[in-house]
Amino acid sequence: MIQIERDHIILGTLTTRGVASVRELQERIGSVSEVTVRRDLVRLERGGQLRRTRGGATSLSPAPAEPSGEGDIADADVLVLPPLSSHWSRTLRHNAIRRGQKLIAESAPQDGAIYVGPDNHAAGRTLGERAGRDWAERRGQAVAHILLVELRALSNTRDRAAGFVEGFRAATGREPVVHSVDGEGQYAIAFRAAADALEAYPEITVLFGVNDHSIVAALEAAKHVGRAERTLAAYSIGVEGGVVLDLLARDGALRACAALFPSVVGAITVATAVRLLNGERVARAIDTPWAVVDARTAGDYYVRDAICWTLRPDAARRLHGERKILSRSGAGGTIGLVLHYPGHDWYRNLAGSMRERAETAGLHFVARNPEDQYTVEIAETRQRIAASAVEWIRDGETIFLEPGPFAEPIAALLEQRRDLTIITSSVPTFRSASRCGRHRAILTGGESIAEDGLLGGTIAFAAIDIYRADRILLAADAVDRSFGLSCLDERRAEVLRRMIANARETTLVADHGQVGTQARARICPIDAIDTLITDSGTLPLHRADLGKAGLRVVVADDHRSEAVPAA
């Protein structure tokens, strides 16, 4: 790998994470020695791009927005959700609604939450109009070729890109040729994708990034492929930190940005939380201010000292509209923030502003990474599903038990039943069932076919075939109406298929992240399943679809569910 590509991986990693070891960087780069990485770090430090530490390096930017505050965001009175794109979002939002938490969505609207953030489409359109006017002044009626560096997984960034193209078209009166790549919100990915596009389409002269990482990566990619800065015009939405402001101040390829002011968003978010906690009526959407800034106007909003750029106090008051944050009456409360990209300047500034304003408002502030919180939330969800599943098991039954990620809670709850015969091909499940002492536990035997202790092969199949069970209680990786029940491993699929064939009734446990999806190896068609026990985070459309296919669908955490265990 050439030097410049190594540099982008190193700097991109530090931008996202704040700090990294030599070994970690070497593994990310690949095909180079640790000695080469150390030499790169020395060279980059001399160039003022990072600071070396013992065994690694750290970014010159402020540290990532780390989880902070004592307590759990599950205990927060008001929870601020980021625009997560995975099923994490459904899990966090669903459990928050179940707990009765008040929800605020930042950056992108979400069901059941008050939106606090910019009008992303309007910001993109206004910036696109500015870009279109710039183009018309320089190129007249020539057709523009635009490279969009997007983050397609999120609705807010999709709105920004769509608005930019719409505004550009309106300003020029002509349809531009649009080339689009997905930078996935990560510097290194955006750099590689933009470099490929610029090499493949040399006619591209307008660059647009949906956030700071995207446009910085696009500009560096242009430099990497030998594109002269004077031939380009770049635009971006965000202005989350000082890197973009430095580029704007140079008055080079980056012509203008739509600044979204994360510290102001943080202040307005806390003000909204205070109003909610005080029982005031709040609009379903609260638009936060944004402004198009360039080299000439950046000074109206920001000031740079010897270390970094900061928002001018008078500009902050002007943007905030002189909103006052009043301390909550009574015993205060807690506001929780789920961090999306802790290493991004947006979340560093947002979290810092919220923490400061929460203290002023008499609120406790807690911030957590989504991965950590999702682990907690999904464990709670699976515990509720497990409790519901065990209600369907009667004393004295013979059951095949392959509960996968539900194994631990189900095994613990089976102590509520007596005289079960539990047949399993899972070594951990067998151990858990054996510890109970109330049941007879049988391990099929066989060869190890998975790291989680599942046994399979001819020995396991022969053992399964000598039993006739009252029911099988199982978990799989995916279930939907068209493909049926499926998992990632075809050997596991064969074990489960044989158990289902030898059971009088099939009960499936699946959380909302598994329903409505398909995995690689099919286990059985949908009509082989009698009962699905899931949670209310599963989309109603999926529940209805499976119900129409003949399944009894039980929603474990919904008291309105009419399904009850058989007598």
Tab-separated table of C-alpha atoms in Angstrom, residues 90-504:
chain	number	residue	atom	x	y	z
A	90	ARG	CA	-36.132	0.095	16.976
A	91	THR	CA	-34.935	-1.683	20.103
A	92	LEU	CA	-33.913	1.490	21.920
A	93	ARG	CA	-37.001	3.436	20.852
A	94	HIS	CA	-39.433	0.616	21.561
A	95	ASN	CA	-38.071	-0.073	25.055
A	96	ALA	CA	-38.004	3.645	25.852
A	97	ILE	CA	-41.678	3.968	24.911
A	98	ARG	CA	-42.514	0.900	26.997
A	99	ARG	CA	-40.763	2.469	29.999
A	100	GLY	CA	-42.686	5.699	29.536
A	101	GLN	CA	-39.642	7.826	28.721
A	102	LYS	CA	-40.135	11.057	26.816
A	103	LEU	CA	-38.256	10.905	23.502
A	104	ILE	CA	-36.374	13.516	21.498
A	105	ALA	CA	-34.894	12.661	18.091
A	106	GLU	CA	-31.882	14.670	16.953
A	107	SER	CA	-30.862	15.167	13.304
A	108	ALA	CA	-33.659	13.003	11.846
A	109	PRO	CA	-37.338	12.492	12.814
A	110	GLN	CA	-38.361	9.205	14.447
A	111	ASP	CA	-41.746	7.729	15.333
A	112	GLY	CA	-42.877	8.557	18.832
A	113	ALA	CA	-40.266	11.285	19.366
A	114	ILE	CA	-40.173	15.072	19.191
A	115	TYR	CA	-37.755	16.093	16.471
A	116	VAL	CA	-35.130	18.676	17.378
A	117	GLY	CA	-32.827	19.469	14.489
A	118	PRO	CA	-32.420	21.271	11.186
A	119	ASP	CA	-34.590	21.061	8.108
A	120	ASN	CA	-32.050	18.922	6.277
A	121	HIS	CA	-33.703	19.165	2.878
A	122	ALA	CA	-33.993	22.964	3.093
A	123	ALA	CA	-30.342	23.289	4.142
A	124	GLY	CA	-29.296	21.093	1.228
A	125	ARG	CA	-31.468	22.989	-1.238
A	126	THR	CA	-30.194	26.421	-0.164
A	127	LEU	CA	-26.601	25.234	-0.389
A	128	GLY	CA	-27.353	23.697	-3.800
A	129	GLU	CA	-28.743	27.025	-4.995
A	130	ARG	CA	-25.538	28.710	-3.901
A	131	ALA	CA	-23.495	26.079	-5.745
A	132	GLY	CA	-25.667	26.506	-8.844
A	133	ARG	CA	-25.153	30.265	-8.875
A	134	ASP	CA	-21.396	29.760	-8.501
A	135	TRP	CA	-21.473	27.339	-11.431
A	136	ALA	CA	-23.473	29.663	-13.654
A	137	GLU	CA	-21.046	32.515	-12.986
A	138	ARG	CA	-18.032	30.409	-13.908
A	139	ARG	CA	-19.351	28.000	-16.549
A	140	GLY	CA	-22.490	29.593	-17.946
A	141	GLN	CA	-24.777	27.029	-19.564
A	142	ALA	CA	-22.312	24.099	-19.434
A	143	VAL	CA	-23.651	20.882	-17.908
A	144	ALA	CA	-22.281	20.262	-14.410
A	145	HIS	CA	-21.014	16.877	-13.227
A	146	ILE	CA	-21.545	16.528	-9.463
A	147	LEU	CA	-20.074	13.927	-7.108
A	148	LEU	CA	-22.268	13.305	-4.071
A	149	VAL	CA	-20.460	11.640	-1.153
A	150	GLU	CA	-23.459	10.299	0.720
A	151	LEU	CA	-24.438	8.367	3.818
A	152	ARG	CA	-27.342	6.425	2.377
A	153	ALA	CA	-28.342	4.559	5.511
A	154	LEU	CA	-29.697	7.700	7.210
A	155	SER	CA	-32.775	9.666	6.191
A	156	ASN	CA	-31.337	13.043	7.224
A	157	THR	CA	-28.267	12.706	4.996
A	158	ARG	CA	-30.387	11.423	2.114
A	159	ASP	CA	-32.516	14.564	2.481
A	160	ARG	CA	-29.387	16.746	2.383
A	161	ALA	CA	-28.167	15.186	-0.868
A	162	ALA	CA	-31.593	15.336	-2.520
A	163	GLY	CA	-31.997	18.970	-1.509
A	164	PHE	CA	-28.573	19.914	-2.863
A	165	VAL	CA	-29.297	18.485	-6.312
A	166	GLU	CA	-32.751	20.092	-6.351
A	167	GLY	CA	-31.320	23.511	-5.452
A	168	PHE	CA	-28.509	23.220	-7.996
A	169	ARG	CA	-31.006	22.358	-10.720
A	170	ALA	CA	-33.264	25.264	-9.770
A	171	ALA	CA	-30.392	27.779	-9.804
A	172	THR	CA	-28.908	26.693	-13.125
A	173	GLY	CA	-32.095	25.766	-14.942
A	174	ARG	CA	-30.361	22.634	-16.222
A	175	GLU	CA	-30.228	19.012	-15.137
A	176	PRO	CA	-26.762	18.169	-13.735
A	177	VAL	CA	-25.103	14.794	-14.244
A	178	VAL	CA	-24.995	13.279	-10.762
A	179	HIS	CA	-22.460	10.658	-9.665
A	180	SER	CA	-23.024	9.228	-6.196
A	181	VAL	CA	-20.945	7.127	-3.798
A	182	ASP	CA	-21.737	5.922	-0.275
A	183	GLY	CA	-19.059	7.001	2.202
A	184	GLU	CA	-20.963	5.302	5.045
A	185	GLY	CA	-20.087	8.199	7.345
A	186	GLN	CA	-16.482	7.014	7.677
A	187	TYR	CA	-13.467	8.930	6.421
A	188	ALA	CA	-11.464	6.002	5.033
A	189	ILE	CA	-14.435	4.530	3.147
A	190	ALA	CA	-15.451	7.894	1.744
A	191	PHE	CA	-11.879	8.617	0.607
A	192	ARG	CA	-11.551	5.362	-1.333
A	193	ALA	CA	-15.005	5.644	-2.921
A	194	ALA	CA	-14.467	9.281	-3.932
A	195	ALA	CA	-11.019	8.552	-5.372
A	196	ASP	CA	-12.445	5.772	-7.537
A	197	ALA	CA	-15.263	8.008	-8.790
A	198	LEU	CA	-12.936	10.911	-9.601
A	199	GLU	CA	-10.629	8.635	-11.575
A	200	ALA	CA	-13.512	7.000	-13.411
A	201	TYR	CA	-15.254	10.300	-14.239
A	202	PRO	CA	-12.668	13.051	-14.798
A	203	GLU	CA	-15.452	15.431	-15.874
A	204	ILE	CA	-16.572	15.761	-12.213
A	205	THR	CA	-15.875	19.295	-10.982
A	206	VAL	CA	-18.466	19.820	-8.233
A	207	LEU	CA	-18.135	17.939	-4.950
A	208	PHE	CA	-20.796	17.650	-2.254
A	209	GLY	CA	-20.419	15.971	1.143
A	210	VAL	CA	-23.305	15.201	3.482
A	211	ASN	CA	-21.086	15.823	6.522
A	212	ASP	CA	-17.567	16.959	7.427
A	213	HIS	CA	-15.957	13.531	7.036
A	214	SER	CA	-17.451	13.154	3.578
A	215	ILE	CA	-16.213	16.444	2.097
A	216	VAL	CA	-12.745	16.265	3.681
A	217	ALA	CA	-12.363	12.753	2.296
A	218	ALA	CA	-13.545	13.893	-1.159
A	219	LEU	CA	-11.079	16.801	-1.253
A	220	GLU	CA	-8.202	14.595	-0.156
A	221	ALA	CA	-9.226	11.993	-2.740
A	222	ALA	CA	-9.144	14.676	-5.447
A	223	LYS	CA	-5.638	15.635	-4.405
A	224	HIS	CA	-4.633	11.958	-4.377
A	225	VAL	CA	-5.762	11.402	-7.994
A	226	GLY	CA	-4.035	14.572	-9.165
A	227	ARG	CA	-7.011	16.887	-9.587
A	228	ALA	CA	-5.970	20.544	-9.384
A	229	GLU	CA	-7.791	22.398	-6.609
A	230	ARG	CA	-8.609	25.339	-8.865
A	231	THR	CA	-10.680	23.067	-11.130
A	232	LEU	CA	-13.019	22.023	-8.298
A	233	ALA	CA	-15.845	23.584	-6.335
A	234	ALA	CA	-16.764	21.794	-3.095
A	235	TYR	CA	-19.737	22.177	-0.749
A	236	SER	CA	-20.733	20.484	2.478
A	237	ILE	CA	-23.316	20.356	5.236
A	238	GLY	CA	-22.320	20.212	8.881
A	239	VAL	CA	-19.376	22.398	9.971
A	240	GLU	CA	-19.126	20.107	12.967
A	241	GLY	CA	-15.548	21.024	13.897
A	242	GLY	CA	-12.488	23.032	13.007
A	243	VAL	CA	-11.185	21.011	10.054
A	244	VAL	CA	-13.839	22.289	7.644
A	245	LEU	CA	-13.483	25.844	8.951
A	246	ASP	CA	-9.748	25.692	8.274
A	247	LEU	CA	-10.511	24.619	4.696
A	248	LEU	CA	-13.053	27.401	4.282
A	249	ALA	CA	-10.608	30.006	5.580
A	250	ARG	CA	-8.100	28.977	2.908
A	251	ASP	CA	-10.566	30.156	0.258
A	252	GLY	CA	-9.672	27.159	-1.900
A	253	ALA	CA	-11.864	24.439	-3.410
A	254	LEU	CA	-14.319	24.437	-0.489
A	255	ARG	CA	-16.596	27.315	-1.472
A	256	ALA	CA	-19.434	27.178	1.069
A	257	CYS	CA	-21.044	25.025	3.757
A	258	ALA	CA	-24.415	24.836	5.459
A	259	ALA	CA	-23.461	25.107	9.136
A	260	LEU	CA	-25.789	23.249	11.516
A	261	PHE	CA	-24.279	24.462	14.824
A	262	PRO	CA	-24.238	21.329	17.059
A	263	SER	CA	-23.673	23.324	20.243
A	264	VAL	CA	-26.868	25.295	19.547
A	265	VAL	CA	-28.754	22.070	18.802
A	266	GLY	CA	-27.557	20.744	22.171
A	267	ALA	CA	-28.816	23.830	23.991
A	268	ILE	CA	-32.223	23.731	22.286
A	269	THR	CA	-32.483	19.982	22.993
A	270	VAL	CA	-32.002	20.551	26.708
A	271	ALA	CA	-34.474	23.460	26.645
A	272	THR	CA	-37.006	21.134	25.011
A	273	ALA	CA	-36.348	18.452	27.630
A	274	VAL	CA	-36.990	20.973	30.413
A	275	ARG	CA	-40.310	21.954	28.835
A	276	LEU	CA	-41.325	18.289	28.566
A	277	LEU	CA	-40.427	17.646	32.174
A	278	ASN	CA	-42.394	20.706	33.253
A	279	GLY	CA	-45.456	19.314	31.486
A	280	GLU	CA	-45.588	22.013	28.812
A	281	ARG	CA	-47.037	21.425	25.359
A	282	VAL	CA	-44.261	21.001	22.802
A	283	ALA	CA	-44.505	20.972	19.009
A	284	ARG	CA	-43.796	17.637	17.302
A	285	ALA	CA	-40.871	19.195	15.418
A	286	ILE	CA	-38.561	21.992	16.522
A	287	ASP	CA	-36.346	23.270	13.713
A	288	THR	CA	-32.885	24.367	14.804
A	289	PRO	CA	-31.025	27.186	12.997
A	290	TRP	CA	-28.574	26.727	10.148
A	291	ALA	CA	-26.755	29.116	7.860
A	292	VAL	CA	-24.721	28.981	4.660
A	293	VAL	CA	-21.208	30.224	5.425
A	294	ASP	CA	-18.148	30.818	3.246
A	295	ALA	CA	-14.689	32.318	3.666
A	296	ARG	CA	-16.150	35.825	3.851
A	297	THR	CA	-18.985	35.162	6.303
A	298	ALA	CA	-17.482	32.462	8.558
A	299	GLY	CA	-16.166	35.177	10.866
A	300	ASP	CA	-19.730	36.295	11.559
A	301	TYR	CA	-20.275	33.018	13.393
A	302	TYR	CA	-16.902	31.623	14.432
A	303	VAL	CA	-13.666	32.884	15.940
A	304	ARG	CA	-10.335	31.101	15.895
A	305	ASP	CA	-7.775	31.320	18.678
A	306	ALA	CA	-4.348	29.672	18.768
A	307	ILE	CA	-5.917	26.272	19.393
A	308	CYS	CA	-9.321	25.888	17.789
A	309	TRP	CA	-12.453	27.444	16.308
A	310	THR	CA	-15.378	28.290	18.596
A	311	LEU	CA	-18.849	29.680	18.038
A	312	ARG	CA	-18.969	33.379	18.853
A	313	PRO	CA	-21.085	34.054	21.983
A	314	ASP	CA	-23.067	36.767	20.209
A	315	ALA	CA	-23.701	34.407	17.289
A	316	ALA	CA	-24.828	31.667	19.662
A	317	ARG	CA	-27.320	34.037	21.305
A	318	ARG	CA	-28.545	35.182	17.913
A	319	LEU	CA	-28.966	31.646	16.609
A	320	HIS	CA	-30.562	30.395	19.786
A	321	GLY	CA	-33.124	33.159	19.596
A	322	GLU	CA	-32.480	34.172	23.203
A	323	ARG	CA	-34.315	31.054	24.437
A	324	LYS	CA	-33.961	30.816	28.202
A	325	ILE	CA	-33.379	27.520	29.962
A	326	LEU	CA	-35.176	27.437	33.271
A	327	SER	CA	-34.346	25.008	36.062
A	328	ARG	CA	-36.956	22.327	36.369
A	329	SER	CA	-39.187	22.695	39.378
A	330	GLY	CA	-39.161	19.836	41.849
A	331	ALA	CA	-36.465	17.208	42.178
A	332	GLY	CA	-34.911	17.713	38.755
A	333	GLY	CA	-34.541	14.809	36.357
A	334	THR	CA	-32.189	12.973	33.996
A	335	ILE	CA	-31.598	13.504	30.300
A	336	GLY	CA	-29.880	10.699	28.402
A	337	LEU	CA	-28.094	10.905	25.053
A	338	VAL	CA	-27.338	7.937	22.797
A	339	LEU	CA	-24.124	8.722	20.917
A	340	HIS	CA	-24.078	7.630	17.281
A	341	TYR	CA	-20.492	8.363	16.143
A	342	PRO	CA	-18.630	9.241	19.386
A	343	GLY	CA	-15.509	10.184	17.411
A	344	HIS	CA	-17.282	12.729	15.208
A	345	ASP	CA	-17.041	16.418	16.022
A	346	TRP	CA	-20.828	16.675	15.851
A	347	TYR	CA	-21.283	14.384	18.868
A	348	ARG	CA	-18.349	15.848	20.763
A	349	ASN	CA	-19.883	19.315	20.475
A	350	LEU	CA	-23.476	18.167	20.947
A	351	ALA	CA	-22.679	16.163	24.079
A	352	GLY	CA	-20.513	18.942	25.532
A	353	SER	CA	-23.232	21.526	25.018
A	354	MET	CA	-25.932	19.266	26.459
A	355	ARG	CA	-23.832	18.455	29.512
A	356	GLU	CA	-23.201	22.139	30.235
A	357	ARG	CA	-26.821	23.178	29.682
A	358	ALA	CA	-28.178	20.231	31.698
A	359	GLU	CA	-26.159	21.327	34.716
A	360	THR	CA	-27.544	24.850	34.354
A	361	ALA	CA	-31.067	23.466	34.130
A	362	GLY	CA	-30.680	21.297	37.215
A	363	LEU	CA	-30.726	18.046	35.238
A	364	HIS	CA	-28.455	15.019	35.460
A	365	PHE	CA	-26.826	14.151	32.103
A	366	VAL	CA	-25.910	10.638	30.941
A	367	ALA	CA	-24.382	9.680	27.564
A	368	ARG	CA	-23.927	6.128	26.300
A	369	ASN	CA	-22.709	4.445	23.105
A	370	PRO	CA	-25.515	2.714	21.149
A	371	GLU	CA	-23.685	-0.629	21.056
A	372	ASP	CA	-23.405	-0.749	24.848
A	373	GLN	CA	-26.996	0.323	25.403
A	374	TYR	CA	-28.310	-2.041	22.728
A	375	THR	CA	-26.680	-4.959	24.539
A	376	VAL	CA	-28.577	-4.036	27.684
A	377	GLU	CA	-31.856	-3.368	25.890
A	378	ILE	CA	-31.894	-6.535	23.784
A	379	ALA	CA	-31.090	-8.654	26.860
A	380	GLU	CA	-34.153	-7.175	28.597
A	381	THR	CA	-36.285	-7.817	25.516
A	382	ARG	CA	-35.166	-11.437	25.265
A	383	GLN	CA	-35.838	-11.937	28.973
A	384	ARG	CA	-39.465	-10.909	28.435
A	385	ILE	CA	-39.792	-13.192	25.408
A	386	ALA	CA	-38.269	-16.090	27.372
A	387	ALA	CA	-40.708	-15.569	30.254
A	388	SER	CA	-43.626	-15.722	27.833
A	389	ALA	CA	-42.247	-18.822	26.109
A	390	VAL	CA	-41.899	-20.775	29.351
A	391	GLU	CA	-45.585	-20.097	30.120
A	392	TRP	CA	-46.445	-22.341	27.169
A	393	ILE	CA	-44.556	-25.329	28.597
A	394	ARG	CA	-46.516	-27.677	30.880
A	395	ASP	CA	-45.130	-29.869	33.655
A	396	GLY	CA	-44.123	-33.347	32.494
A	397	GLU	CA	-43.595	-32.470	28.831
A	398	THR	CA	-40.803	-33.782	26.646
A	399	ILE	CA	-39.248	-30.897	24.752
A	400	PHE	CA	-36.524	-30.323	22.233
A	401	LEU	CA	-34.730	-27.205	23.405
A	402	GLU	CA	-32.496	-25.170	21.073
A	403	PRO	CA	-33.014	-21.582	22.261
A	404	GLY	CA	-29.807	-19.997	20.880
A	405	PRO	CA	-29.381	-16.453	22.284
A	406	PHE	CA	-32.395	-17.050	24.559
A	407	ALA	CA	-30.742	-20.072	26.218
A	408	GLU	CA	-29.691	-18.465	29.500
A	409	PRO	CA	-33.006	-16.782	30.425
A	410	ILE	CA	-35.077	-19.770	29.294
A	411	ALA	CA	-32.943	-22.272	31.233
A	412	ALA	CA	-33.265	-20.178	34.393
A	413	LEU	CA	-37.044	-19.866	34.025
A	414	LEU	CA	-37.526	-23.610	33.450
A	415	GLU	CA	-37.032	-24.013	37.189
A	416	GLN	CA	-40.685	-22.949	37.395
A	417	ARG	CA	-41.675	-26.247	35.745
A	418	ARG	CA	-41.405	-29.829	37.021
A	419	ASP	CA	-40.515	-33.211	35.552
A	420	LEU	CA	-39.568	-32.063	32.076
A	421	THR	CA	-37.516	-34.207	29.731
A	422	ILE	CA	-35.233	-31.777	27.929
A	423	ILE	CA	-33.450	-33.010	24.805
A	424	THR	CA	-30.825	-30.727	23.316
A	425	SER	CA	-27.866	-30.702	20.966
A	426	SER	CA	-26.403	-27.647	22.699
A	427	VAL	CA	-23.735	-28.302	25.323
A	428	PRO	CA	-24.362	-25.000	27.218
A	429	THR	CA	-28.125	-25.616	27.218
A	430	PHE	CA	-27.575	-29.161	28.519
A	431	ARG	CA	-25.401	-27.847	31.367
A	432	SER	CA	-27.973	-25.216	32.318
A	433	ALA	CA	-30.834	-27.742	32.264
A	434	SER	CA	-28.804	-30.253	34.301
A	435	ARG	CA	-28.139	-27.716	37.070
A	436	CYS	CA	-31.863	-27.255	37.679
A	437	GLY	CA	-32.294	-30.690	39.289
A	438	ARG	CA	-36.027	-30.807	38.571
A	439	HIS	CA	-35.748	-32.194	35.063
A	440	ARG	CA	-34.198	-34.996	33.063
A	441	ALA	CA	-31.647	-33.550	30.619
A	442	ILE	CA	-30.450	-35.487	27.552
A	443	LEU	CA	-27.569	-34.402	25.301
A	444	THR	CA	-27.766	-35.908	21.824
A	445	GLY	CA	-24.019	-36.180	21.351
A	446	GLY	CA	-22.352	-35.735	17.994
A	447	GLU	CA	-19.574	-33.670	16.494
A	448	SER	CA	-19.003	-30.028	17.346
A	449	ILE	CA	-20.361	-27.894	14.493
A	450	ALA	CA	-20.331	-24.402	16.031
A	451	GLU	CA	-18.325	-22.324	18.462
A	452	ASP	CA	-21.350	-21.997	20.744
A	453	GLY	CA	-21.253	-25.727	21.567
A	454	LEU	CA	-23.882	-27.047	19.149
A	455	LEU	CA	-23.478	-30.706	18.184
A	456	GLY	CA	-24.516	-32.245	14.875
A	457	GLY	CA	-23.684	-34.958	12.372
A	458	THR	CA	-24.923	-38.531	12.113
A	459	ILE	CA	-24.657	-39.296	15.845
A	460	ALA	CA	-26.807	-36.295	16.764
A	461	PHE	CA	-29.321	-37.122	14.021
A	462	ALA	CA	-29.652	-40.725	15.219
A	463	ALA	CA	-30.282	-39.562	18.797
A	464	ILE	CA	-32.905	-37.031	17.730
A	465	ASP	CA	-34.747	-39.601	15.619
A	466	ILE	CA	-35.480	-41.930	18.558
A	467	TYR	CA	-37.541	-39.282	20.397
A	468	ARG	CA	-41.033	-37.901	19.911
A	469	ALA	CA	-41.330	-34.582	21.750
A	470	ASP	CA	-44.434	-32.694	22.802
A	471	ARG	CA	-42.897	-29.506	21.453
A	472	ILE	CA	-39.707	-27.909	20.246
A	473	LEU	CA	-38.767	-24.537	21.667
A	474	LEU	CA	-36.208	-22.983	19.350
A	475	ALA	CA	-34.599	-19.781	18.181
A	476	ALA	CA	-33.278	-19.091	14.692
A	477	ASP	CA	-31.500	-16.226	12.993
A	478	ALA	CA	-34.411	-15.130	10.800
A	479	VAL	CA	-38.060	-15.719	9.970
A	480	ASP	CA	-40.354	-14.348	7.294
A	481	ARG	CA	-43.389	-15.550	5.420
A	482	SER	CA	-41.826	-16.272	2.038
A	483	PHE	CA	-38.593	-18.036	3.077
A	484	GLY	CA	-39.782	-19.459	6.377
A	485	LEU	CA	-37.372	-20.120	9.228
A	486	SER	CA	-33.653	-19.817	8.466
A	487	CYS	CA	-30.206	-19.552	10.049
A	488	LEU	CA	-26.647	-18.760	9.046
A	489	ASP	CA	-25.258	-22.311	9.272
A	490	GLU	CA	-26.642	-25.153	7.155
A	491	ARG	CA	-25.445	-27.717	9.727
A	492	ARG	CA	-27.495	-26.026	12.441
A	493	ALA	CA	-30.409	-25.908	10.025
A	494	GLU	CA	-30.311	-29.699	9.610
A	495	VAL	CA	-30.315	-30.273	13.395
A	496	LEU	CA	-33.326	-27.998	13.874
A	497	ARG	CA	-35.123	-29.454	10.869
A	498	ARG	CA	-34.967	-32.962	12.348
A	499	MET	CA	-36.161	-31.776	15.746
A	500	ILE	CA	-39.115	-29.942	14.211
A	501	ALA	CA	-40.073	-33.095	12.302
A	502	ASN	CA	-40.135	-35.096	15.561
A	503	ALA	CA	-42.098	-32.575	17.646
A	504	ARG	CA	-45.884	-32.313	17.892
